[in-house]
Coordinates of C-alpha atoms and ligand atoms in Angstrom, one line a residue:
M235 CA 113.1 81.0 73.3
R236 CA 110.3 78.5 74.5
Q237 CA 106.6 78.6 74.0
L238 CA 104.4 78.1 77.0
D239 CA 103.9 74.3 76.2
E240 CA 107.6 73.7 76.2
L241 CA 108.1 75.2 79.7
T242 CA 107.9 72.0 81.9
P243 CA 106.5 74.1 84.8
E244 CA 106.7 73.0 88.5
N245 CA 105.0 73.8 91.8
L246 CA 107.5 73.1 94.7
Y247 CA 104.9 74.4 97.1
A248 CA 102.8 71.4 96.6
E249 CA 105.3 69.2 98.6
L250 CA 104.4 71.4 101.7
P251 CA 101.5 70.2 103.6
P252 CA 97.9 71.7 102.9
I253 CA 98.1 74.1 105.9
F254 CA 100.5 76.1 103.6
W255 CA 98.0 76.7 100.8
S256 CA 94.7 76.3 99.4
R257 CA 93.8 75.2 95.8
H258 CA 91.5 77.1 93.5
R259 CA 91.1 77.7 90.0
P260 CA 91.3 81.2 88.5
D261 CA 87.9 82.6 87.9
P262 CA 88.2 84.1 84.4
L263 CA 87.1 87.6 83.7
Q264 CA 84.7 88.5 80.8
D265 CA 86.4 89.6 77.6
T266 CA 90.0 89.4 78.9
F267 CA 92.5 91.0 76.5
L268 CA 96.2 91.8 76.8
V269 CA 97.1 95.3 77.7
H270 CA 100.9 95.1 78.0
F271 CA 103.4 92.4 77.7
N272 CA 106.9 93.0 79.1
A273 CA 109.3 91.5 76.5
R274 CA 112.3 92.1 78.8
V275 CA 110.8 90.0 81.5
A276 CA 109.7 87.4 79.0
K277 CA 113.2 87.1 77.5
S278 CA 114.8 86.9 80.8
L279 CA 112.5 83.8 81.7
G280 CA 113.4 82.3 78.4
I281 CA 109.8 82.7 77.1
D282 CA 109.0 83.7 73.5
P283 CA 108.3 87.4 73.7
G284 CA 106.8 87.4 70.1
E285 CA 103.2 87.1 69.1
D286 CA 102.8 83.5 69.7
G287 CA 104.1 83.7 73.2
R288 CA 101.7 86.6 73.9
S289 CA 98.6 85.0 72.5
A290 CA 99.2 81.7 74.1
L291 CA 99.6 83.5 77.4
T292 CA 96.4 85.6 77.0
A293 CA 94.4 82.6 76.0
L294 CA 95.5 80.8 79.1
V295 CA 94.5 83.7 81.3
A296 CA 91.2 84.2 79.6
K297 CA 90.3 80.7 80.1
G298 CA 91.2 80.7 83.7
E299 CA 93.9 78.1 83.3
A300 CA 97.3 77.6 84.9
L301 CA 100.5 76.6 83.2
P302 CA 100.1 73.0 81.7
G303 CA 100.0 70.4 84.5
I304 CA 99.9 72.9 87.4
E305 CA 97.2 73.0 90.0
P306 CA 97.0 76.6 91.0
M307 CA 97.2 77.6 94.6
A308 CA 97.0 80.6 97.1
L309 CA 99.5 80.7 99.8
C310 CA 98.7 81.4 103.5
Y311 CA 100.5 84.0 105.5
A312 CA 99.8 86.4 108.4
G313 CA 101.4 89.7 109.2
H314 CA 101.5 92.9 111.2
Q315 CA 99.5 95.7 109.4
F316 CA 100.3 99.2 110.6
G317 CA 101.7 97.6 113.8
Q318 CA 98.8 95.3 114.5
Y319 CA 99.0 91.6 114.2
V320 CA 96.4 90.0 111.8
P321 CA 96.4 86.3 112.4
R322 CA 95.5 85.2 108.8
L323 CA 96.0 87.1 105.6
G324 CA 97.1 85.0 102.6
D325 CA 96.7 85.3 98.9
G326 CA 93.1 86.7 98.8
R327 CA 93.3 87.7 95.1
A328 CA 96.3 85.8 93.6
L329 CA 97.2 82.4 92.6
L330 CA 100.4 80.7 91.8
I331 CA 100.0 79.2 88.2
G332 CA 103.3 77.6 88.0
Q333 CA 107.1 78.0 88.4
V334 CA 109.5 78.1 85.6
V335 CA 113.2 77.7 85.4
D336 CA 114.9 80.5 83.4
P337 CA 118.0 79.7 81.0
R338 CA 120.3 80.5 84.0
G339 CA 118.8 77.8 86.0
E340 CA 116.9 80.0 88.4
R341 CA 113.3 79.2 89.2
H342 CA 110.5 81.8 89.4
D343 CA 107.0 81.8 90.5
L344 CA 104.3 83.1 88.1
Q345 CA 101.5 84.4 90.2
L346 CA 98.2 85.5 88.6
K347 CA 96.9 88.6 90.6
G348 CA 93.4 89.5 90.4
S349 CA 92.2 85.9 89.7
G350 CA 89.2 85.7 92.0
R351 CA 88.3 84.7 95.6
T352 CA 90.3 82.2 97.7
L353 CA 90.1 80.8 101.1
Y354 CA 92.0 84.0 102.3
S355 CA 89.8 86.6 100.6
R356 CA 88.0 87.5 103.8
Q357 CA 85.5 90.3 102.7
G358 CA 87.4 91.0 99.5
D359 CA 86.2 90.2 95.9
G360 CA 89.4 88.5 94.8
R361 CA 89.8 91.1 92.1
A362 CA 92.3 93.9 91.0
V363 CA 91.2 96.9 89.1
L364 CA 93.1 98.3 85.8
R365 CA 94.3 101.3 87.8
S366 CA 96.1 99.4 90.3
T367 CA 97.5 96.8 88.1
I368 CA 98.9 99.5 85.8
R369 CA 100.6 101.0 88.7
E370 CA 102.1 97.7 89.7
H371 CA 103.2 96.7 86.2
L372 CA 104.8 100.2 85.8
A373 CA 106.5 100.2 89.1
S374 CA 107.9 96.7 88.7
A375 CA 109.6 97.9 85.4
A376 CA 110.7 101.2 86.8
M377 CA 112.4 99.4 89.9
E378 CA 114.1 96.9 87.5
G379 CA 115.3 99.7 85.4
L380 CA 116.8 101.4 88.4
G381 CA 118.5 98.2 89.4
I382 CA 116.6 97.8 92.6
P383 CA 115.6 94.3 93.6
T384 CA 112.0 93.8 92.9
T385 CA 109.2 91.5 91.9
R386 CA 108.4 91.8 88.1
S387 CA 105.3 92.0 86.0
L388 CA 105.4 89.8 82.9
A389 CA 101.9 90.8 81.5
L390 CA 99.0 93.0 82.2
F391 CA 95.4 92.1 81.1
G392 CA 92.3 94.1 81.1
S393 CA 88.7 92.9 81.0
G394 CA 85.1 94.0 80.4
E395 CA 84.0 92.9 83.8
P396 CA 82.8 95.5 86.5
V397 CA 84.6 95.7 89.7
F398 CA 83.2 97.8 92.5
R399 CA 85.6 100.1 94.4
E400 CA 84.8 103.7 95.3
R401 CA 83.4 103.7 91.9
V402 CA 82.7 101.0 89.2
E403 CA 86.1 100.1 87.5
N404 CA 87.2 97.3 85.3
G405 CA 88.8 93.9 86.6
A406 CA 92.3 93.4 85.5
L407 CA 95.1 90.9 86.0
L408 CA 98.7 90.8 86.0
I409 CA 101.3 88.0 86.1
R410 CA 103.8 88.6 88.8
V411 CA 107.2 87.1 88.7
A412 CA 109.3 86.6 91.9
P413 CA 111.8 84.0 93.3
S414 CA 109.2 82.9 95.7
H415 CA 106.2 84.6 97.4
F416 CA 107.2 84.1 101.1
R417 CA 106.9 87.0 103.3
F418 CA 107.9 87.7 106.7
G419 CA 104.4 87.1 107.5
S420 CA 104.5 83.6 106.1
F421 CA 106.8 82.8 109.1
E422 CA 104.7 84.7 111.5
Y423 CA 101.6 82.6 110.6
F424 CA 103.1 79.4 111.7
F425 CA 104.7 81.1 115.0
Y426 CA 101.5 82.7 116.2
T427 CA 99.4 79.6 115.5
G428 CA 102.0 77.5 117.5
R429 CA 102.7 75.2 114.5
Y430 CA 106.5 74.9 115.1
D431 CA 106.7 71.7 113.1
D432 CA 105.4 73.5 110.0
L433 CA 107.5 76.6 110.8
R434 CA 110.5 74.3 110.8
L435 CA 109.3 72.8 107.3
L436 CA 109.0 76.4 106.0
L437 CA 112.5 77.3 107.2
D438 CA 113.9 74.1 105.7
F439 CA 112.1 74.6 102.4
T440 CA 113.2 78.2 102.2
I441 CA 116.7 77.5 102.7
R442 CA 117.0 74.3 100.7
N443 CA 115.4 76.1 97.6
Y444 CA 116.6 79.8 97.9
F445 CA 119.5 80.0 100.3
P446 CA 121.2 76.7 100.1
T447 CA 124.5 78.0 101.5
L448 CA 122.8 78.7 104.7
A449 CA 122.1 75.0 105.3
V450 CA 125.6 74.4 106.7
A451 CA 125.2 77.3 109.2
D452 CA 125.6 76.8 112.8
N453 CA 122.0 77.9 113.3
P454 CA 120.0 78.0 110.0
A455 CA 117.2 80.1 111.6
L456 CA 119.5 82.8 112.6
A457 CA 121.4 82.6 109.4
L458 CA 118.1 83.3 107.5
L459 CA 117.3 86.1 109.9
E460 CA 120.8 87.6 109.2
Q461 CA 120.3 87.2 105.4
A462 CA 117.1 89.0 105.7
V463 CA 118.6 91.8 108.0
N464 CA 121.3 92.4 105.3
S465 CA 119.2 92.3 102.2
T466 CA 116.4 94.4 103.7
A467 CA 119.1 97.0 104.8
Q468 CA 120.4 97.1 101.3
L469 CA 116.9 97.2 99.8
I470 CA 115.8 100.2 101.9
A471 CA 119.0 102.1 101.4
R472 CA 118.3 101.9 97.7
W473 CA 114.7 103.1 98.2
Q474 CA 115.9 106.0 100.0
G475 CA 118.4 106.8 97.4
V476 CA 115.8 107.2 94.6
G477 CA 113.2 108.6 96.9
F478 CA 110.9 105.5 96.7
C479 CA 108.2 105.3 99.3
H480 CA 106.6 101.9 99.5
G481 CA 103.4 103.1 101.4
V482 CA 102.4 99.8 103.0
M483 CA 105.4 98.3 104.7
N484 CA 103.3 95.7 106.6
T485 CA 105.2 92.4 107.4
D486 CA 103.0 90.7 104.9
N487 CA 104.5 93.0 102.2
M488 CA 108.1 92.3 103.1
S489 CA 109.8 89.7 100.9
I490 CA 112.2 87.1 102.5
H491 CA 114.3 87.8 99.5
G492 CA 114.8 91.4 100.2
I493 CA 113.0 92.4 97.1
T494 CA 110.3 95.0 96.7
I495 CA 106.9 93.5 96.6
D496 CA 103.3 94.3 96.6
Y497 CA 103.0 97.8 95.0
G498 CA 100.0 99.6 96.0
P499 CA 99.9 103.3 97.1
Y500 CA 103.7 103.8 96.4
G501 CA 105.3 107.0 95.3
F502 CA 108.5 108.6 94.3
L503 CA 109.3 111.8 95.9
D504 CA 108.8 115.0 93.7
A505 CA 109.6 117.9 95.9
Y506 CA 111.9 116.9 98.7
E507 CA 110.1 116.5 102.1
P508 CA 111.6 113.9 104.4
G509 CA 108.3 113.2 106.2
H510 CA 106.3 112.7 103.0
I511 CA 103.4 110.2 103.4
C512 CA 102.5 108.7 99.9
N513 CA 99.6 106.6 101.1
H514 CA 96.5 108.5 101.6
S515 CA 95.3 106.0 104.0
D516 CA 98.4 106.2 106.2
Y517 CA 96.9 108.7 108.7
H518 CA 99.8 108.8 111.1
G519 CA 102.4 108.7 108.7
R520 CA 103.8 105.3 109.9
Y521 CA 105.3 104.6 106.6
A522 CA 106.6 108.1 105.8
Y523 CA 109.7 108.3 103.6
D524 CA 112.1 109.1 106.5
R525 CA 110.6 106.2 108.6
Q526 CA 111.2 103.5 106.2
P527 CA 114.6 102.6 107.5
S528 CA 113.4 102.1 111.1
I529 CA 110.3 100.3 110.0
G530 CA 112.6 97.9 108.3
L531 CA 113.9 97.0 111.7
F532 CA 110.4 96.6 113.3
N533 CA 109.5 94.3 110.5
L534 CA 112.7 92.2 110.9
S535 CA 112.0 92.1 114.7
C536 CA 108.6 90.5 113.8
L537 CA 110.6 88.0 111.6
G538 CA 113.1 87.3 114.3
Q539 CA 110.2 86.7 116.9
A540 CA 108.6 84.3 114.6
L541 CA 111.9 82.3 114.1
L542 CA 112.7 82.1 117.7
P543 CA 111.3 78.6 118.3
L544 CA 113.8 77.4 115.8
V545 CA 116.9 79.0 117.5
D546 CA 118.4 76.3 119.7
G547 CA 119.0 76.9 123.3
N548 CA 116.4 78.1 126.1
P549 CA 114.1 80.8 125.2
E550 CA 116.1 83.5 126.9
V551 CA 119.3 82.4 125.1
A552 CA 117.4 82.2 121.9
A553 CA 116.0 85.6 122.3
E554 CA 119.4 87.1 123.1
R555 CA 120.9 85.5 119.9
A556 CA 118.3 86.7 117.7
T557 CA 118.5 90.3 119.2
E558 CA 122.2 90.2 118.5
V559 CA 121.5 89.4 114.8
L560 CA 119.0 92.3 114.8
R561 CA 121.4 94.7 116.1
R562 CA 123.4 94.3 113.0
Y563 CA 120.6 96.1 111.0
E564 CA 121.4 99.5 111.9
P565 CA 125.2 99.4 111.1
A566 CA 124.2 97.4 107.8
F567 CA 121.7 100.1 106.9
D568 CA 124.0 103.0 107.8
A569 CA 126.8 101.6 105.7
A570 CA 124.6 101.0 102.8
W571 CA 123.0 104.3 103.0
L572 CA 126.4 106.2 103.4
A573 CA 127.7 104.2 100.3
E574 CA 124.4 105.4 98.5
R575 CA 124.7 109.0 99.4
R576 CA 128.4 109.0 98.3
R577 CA 127.4 107.4 95.1
K578 CA 124.7 110.2 94.5
L579 CA 127.2 112.9 95.2
G580 CA 129.6 111.3 92.9
L581 CA 132.2 110.5 95.6
A582 CA 134.3 107.5 95.4
K583 CA 136.8 108.2 98.1
E584 CA 135.5 108.2 101.8
E585 CA 135.9 111.3 103.9
A586 CA 134.5 111.9 107.4
G587 CA 132.8 115.2 106.3
D588 CA 130.7 113.5 103.6
P589 CA 127.5 113.0 105.6
A590 CA 127.6 116.7 106.7
L591 CA 128.0 117.8 103.1
W592 CA 124.9 115.7 102.3
D593 CA 122.9 117.0 105.2
E594 CA 123.6 120.4 104.2
L595 CA 122.4 120.0 100.8
L596 CA 119.3 118.1 101.9
A597 CA 118.4 120.8 104.2
L598 CA 118.6 123.4 101.4
M599 CA 116.3 121.1 99.2
E600 CA 113.9 120.7 102.1
S601 CA 113.6 124.5 102.6
E602 CA 113.1 125.1 99.1
R603 CA 111.1 122.0 98.3
S604 CA 113.5 121.0 95.4
D605 CA 112.8 118.3 93.2
F606 CA 114.7 115.3 94.5
T607 CA 115.4 113.5 91.4
N608 CA 116.3 116.5 89.2
T609 CA 118.4 118.1 91.9
F610 CA 120.6 115.2 92.1
R611 CA 120.8 114.8 88.5
A612 CA 121.9 118.4 88.2
L613 CA 124.8 117.9 90.2
G614 CA 126.5 116.7 87.0
D615 CA 126.7 120.4 86.0
I616 CA 128.2 122.2 89.0
D617 CA 128.5 125.5 87.3
S618 CA 124.8 126.0 87.0
F619 CA 123.8 124.1 90.1
P620 CA 123.3 127.1 92.3
D621 CA 120.9 128.7 89.7
R622 CA 118.3 125.9 90.7
F623 CA 117.7 127.6 94.0
I624 CA 116.0 130.8 95.3
D625 CA 118.5 131.3 98.1
R626 CA 121.5 131.6 95.6
D627 CA 123.9 132.6 98.3
R628 CA 123.3 129.5 100.5
A629 CA 123.4 127.3 97.3
C630 CA 126.7 128.9 96.2
A631 CA 128.0 128.4 99.6
W632 CA 127.3 124.7 99.4
T633 CA 128.7 124.5 96.0
V634 CA 132.0 125.8 97.0
K635 CA 132.3 123.2 99.5
Y636 CA 131.3 120.6 97.1
R637 CA 133.8 121.7 94.7
A638 CA 136.5 121.6 97.2
R639 CA 135.5 118.0 98.2
L640 CA 135.4 117.0 94.5
A641 CA 138.9 118.5 94.0
R642 CA 140.2 115.7 96.2
E643 CA 138.4 113.1 94.0
T644 CA 140.9 113.4 91.0
V645 CA 138.2 113.2 88.5
E646 CA 137.7 115.3 85.4
V647 CA 134.6 117.1 84.6
D648 CA 133.3 114.5 82.3
G649 CA 134.1 111.7 84.6
H650 CA 132.2 113.6 87.4
R651 CA 129.2 113.9 85.2
A652 CA 129.2 110.4 84.1
R653 CA 129.4 109.3 87.8
I654 CA 126.5 111.5 88.7
H655 CA 124.4 110.3 85.7
T656 CA 125.0 106.6 86.5
A657 CA 124.1 107.0 90.1
N658 CA 121.1 109.5 89.8
P659 CA 118.3 108.7 87.3
K660 CA 116.8 111.3 85.0
Y661 CA 113.4 109.4 85.1
V662 CA 111.4 108.0 87.9
L663 CA 107.9 106.8 87.9
R664 CA 106.3 110.1 89.2
N665 CA 102.7 109.7 90.2
Y666 CA 101.5 111.9 87.6
L667 CA 103.1 109.9 84.8
A668 CA 101.4 106.6 86.0
E669 CA 98.2 108.7 86.3
Q670 CA 98.4 109.8 82.6
A671 CA 98.8 106.4 81.7
I672 CA 95.8 105.3 83.7
R673 CA 93.6 108.0 82.4
M674 CA 94.4 107.2 78.8
A675 CA 93.7 103.6 79.4
E676 CA 90.6 104.1 81.3
D677 CA 89.1 106.9 79.4
E678 CA 90.3 106.2 75.8
E679 CA 91.3 102.5 75.9
D680 CA 94.7 103.7 74.7
Y681 CA 97.4 101.6 76.3
G682 CA 100.4 103.1 74.4
E683 CA 101.4 105.3 77.3
I684 CA 102.1 102.2 79.3
D685 CA 104.5 100.9 76.8
R686 CA 106.2 104.2 76.4
L687 CA 106.7 104.4 80.1
V688 CA 108.1 100.6 80.3
Q689 CA 110.5 101.6 77.5
L690 CA 111.6 104.8 79.2
L691 CA 111.8 103.6 82.7
G692 CA 113.8 100.6 81.5
S693 CA 116.9 102.9 81.0
P694 CA 116.1 105.7 83.5
F695 CA 119.9 106.9 83.6
D696 CA 120.0 107.6 79.8
E697 CA 119.3 111.0 78.7
Q698 CA 116.8 110.1 76.0
H699 CA 116.6 113.7 75.1
E700 CA 113.3 113.2 73.1
H701 CA 111.6 112.2 76.4
S702 CA 112.8 115.0 78.4
D703 CA 109.3 116.1 79.2
Y704 CA 109.0 113.1 81.4
A705 CA 111.6 114.4 83.7
T706 CA 109.5 117.5 84.5
V707 CA 108.0 118.1 88.0
P708 CA 104.3 117.5 88.3
P709 CA 102.0 119.8 86.6
E710 CA 99.4 121.8 88.4
W711 CA 96.5 119.3 87.9
A712 CA 98.6 116.6 89.6
S713 CA 98.9 118.4 92.8
K714 CA 95.7 116.9 94.1
L715 CA 96.6 113.3 93.1
E716 CA 95.9 110.9 96.0
V717 CA 96.7 107.2 96.2
S718 CA 95.2 104.9 98.8
C719 CA 95.1 101.3 99.7
S720 CA 92.0 100.8 97.5
S721 CA 93.0 98.6 94.6
Ligands
AMP824 P1 97.6 94.4 100.4 O1 97.2 95.5 101.2 O2 97.4 94.5 98.9 O3 99.0 93.9 100.7 O4 96.7 93.2 100.9 C1 96.5 92.7 102.2 C2 95.6 91.4 102.2 O5 94.2 91.7 101.7 C3 96.2 90.3 101.3 O6 96.0 89.1 102.0 C4 95.4 90.4 100.2 O7 95.5 89.2 99.4 C5 94.0 90.8 100.6 N1 93.3 91.5 99.6 C6 93.5 92.7 99.1 N2 92.8 93.1 98.2 C7 91.8 92.0 98.1 C8 90.6 91.8 97.3 N3 90.2 92.7 96.4 N4 90.0 90.7 97.6 C9 90.5 89.8 98.3 N5 91.7 90.0 99.2 C10 92.1 91.0 99.0
MG825 MG1 100.2 92.5 100.4

């Protein structure tokens, strides 16, 4: 394991022309201290997860420094926010502080979030608050535990610096880890400003560094679009499977790598409600749970539009070719979602009636507002499954069909339970769990709950009997919790 000064960090973005970025130094916060260090992330990066590694990183962040030899930078991007194009966004409160190559040879951006104003801050203060960084730190760990592609969070820092939101809060920072921070909106920026040469540079850079196999494609721009179509379809199918709602699926929050990025007012479903809106600022439910798959297509269409100048042929032919690639999204999503639904039901064989079996269960769950996570987990014990429902007759009728379907799976009772338990987590990051950790941190400066949740959610499929309380549905006090874009 390496210490920070042994990392030989890089910054490949520096080879791109200055229109892509803006250089700034992190503006340190008063009395910065380490709140939580994710040892699992550190180890995977080949960074010493011990006391020395932690204190070196904390000292660096407290002093407002980047990794040795790196000039930090904010990246420029644009994006469609709630359907409206915003010509310039960019990292308004985050700086790349270096890229490190892990022991497997993979490169990762380390980005410091909450580090102060940049050229892209607009009216913002460039800061993040403890509440929102705890939420991002926990969600990153929870998604990694679930095996869902995501940015990660190496470390979370608090401070004594007041930051003004709806109330006075404390400034905080986190170090986000991602293969790159390119978003669909990175491409849109160069398309809408008519900088097609820079757009070409971005495409070439992306392919060379992250998707080298696409370099030999007949048309690299279309190949990248297809890559994004497939990875986004897979990702959203996984989100739907665990009841994850992103909350702000703007194109600037969509990673070109098909990983979950920019955790803000996200949520995991408690009671099953297909139209659930997790973001209190999403007045029209544009990003409701059941709309996420179709928003995926809207966002990919924005990316496709932005890549058009790089598709050979006259504009009409180019548009037709891009549309053809975009048409693959729905079948790709449908296939991934069908596979996900079968997995959740513990079905390895494929039968035509499986979607109907799923729909019937979900209709029952919707009418009873059944807990999404716990209901699927309970499929492992079929005998008691109908007892969970008020309309027991309806639940029994469904269970009879389900048993008949399972009879054709040639799997023993134990094998069935194991399948259900590997596909359906016992623990997800329910809003109230994150809220408890936030309240303890804010009110009592007690950060132990953050560590407990990171540990627990790192293995969400394991029973962990001693922590069964964390699998319970939200308590009464949590019914009024609201999360919004304020962060
Ligand atoms: P988000 O809604 O977090 O995805 O952010 C959208 C845009 O607003 C991005 O360009 C962010 O960098 C920027 N932004 C969000 N919060 C702040 C802030 N407090 N200060 C400056 N920029 C911000
Ligand atoms: Mg964002």
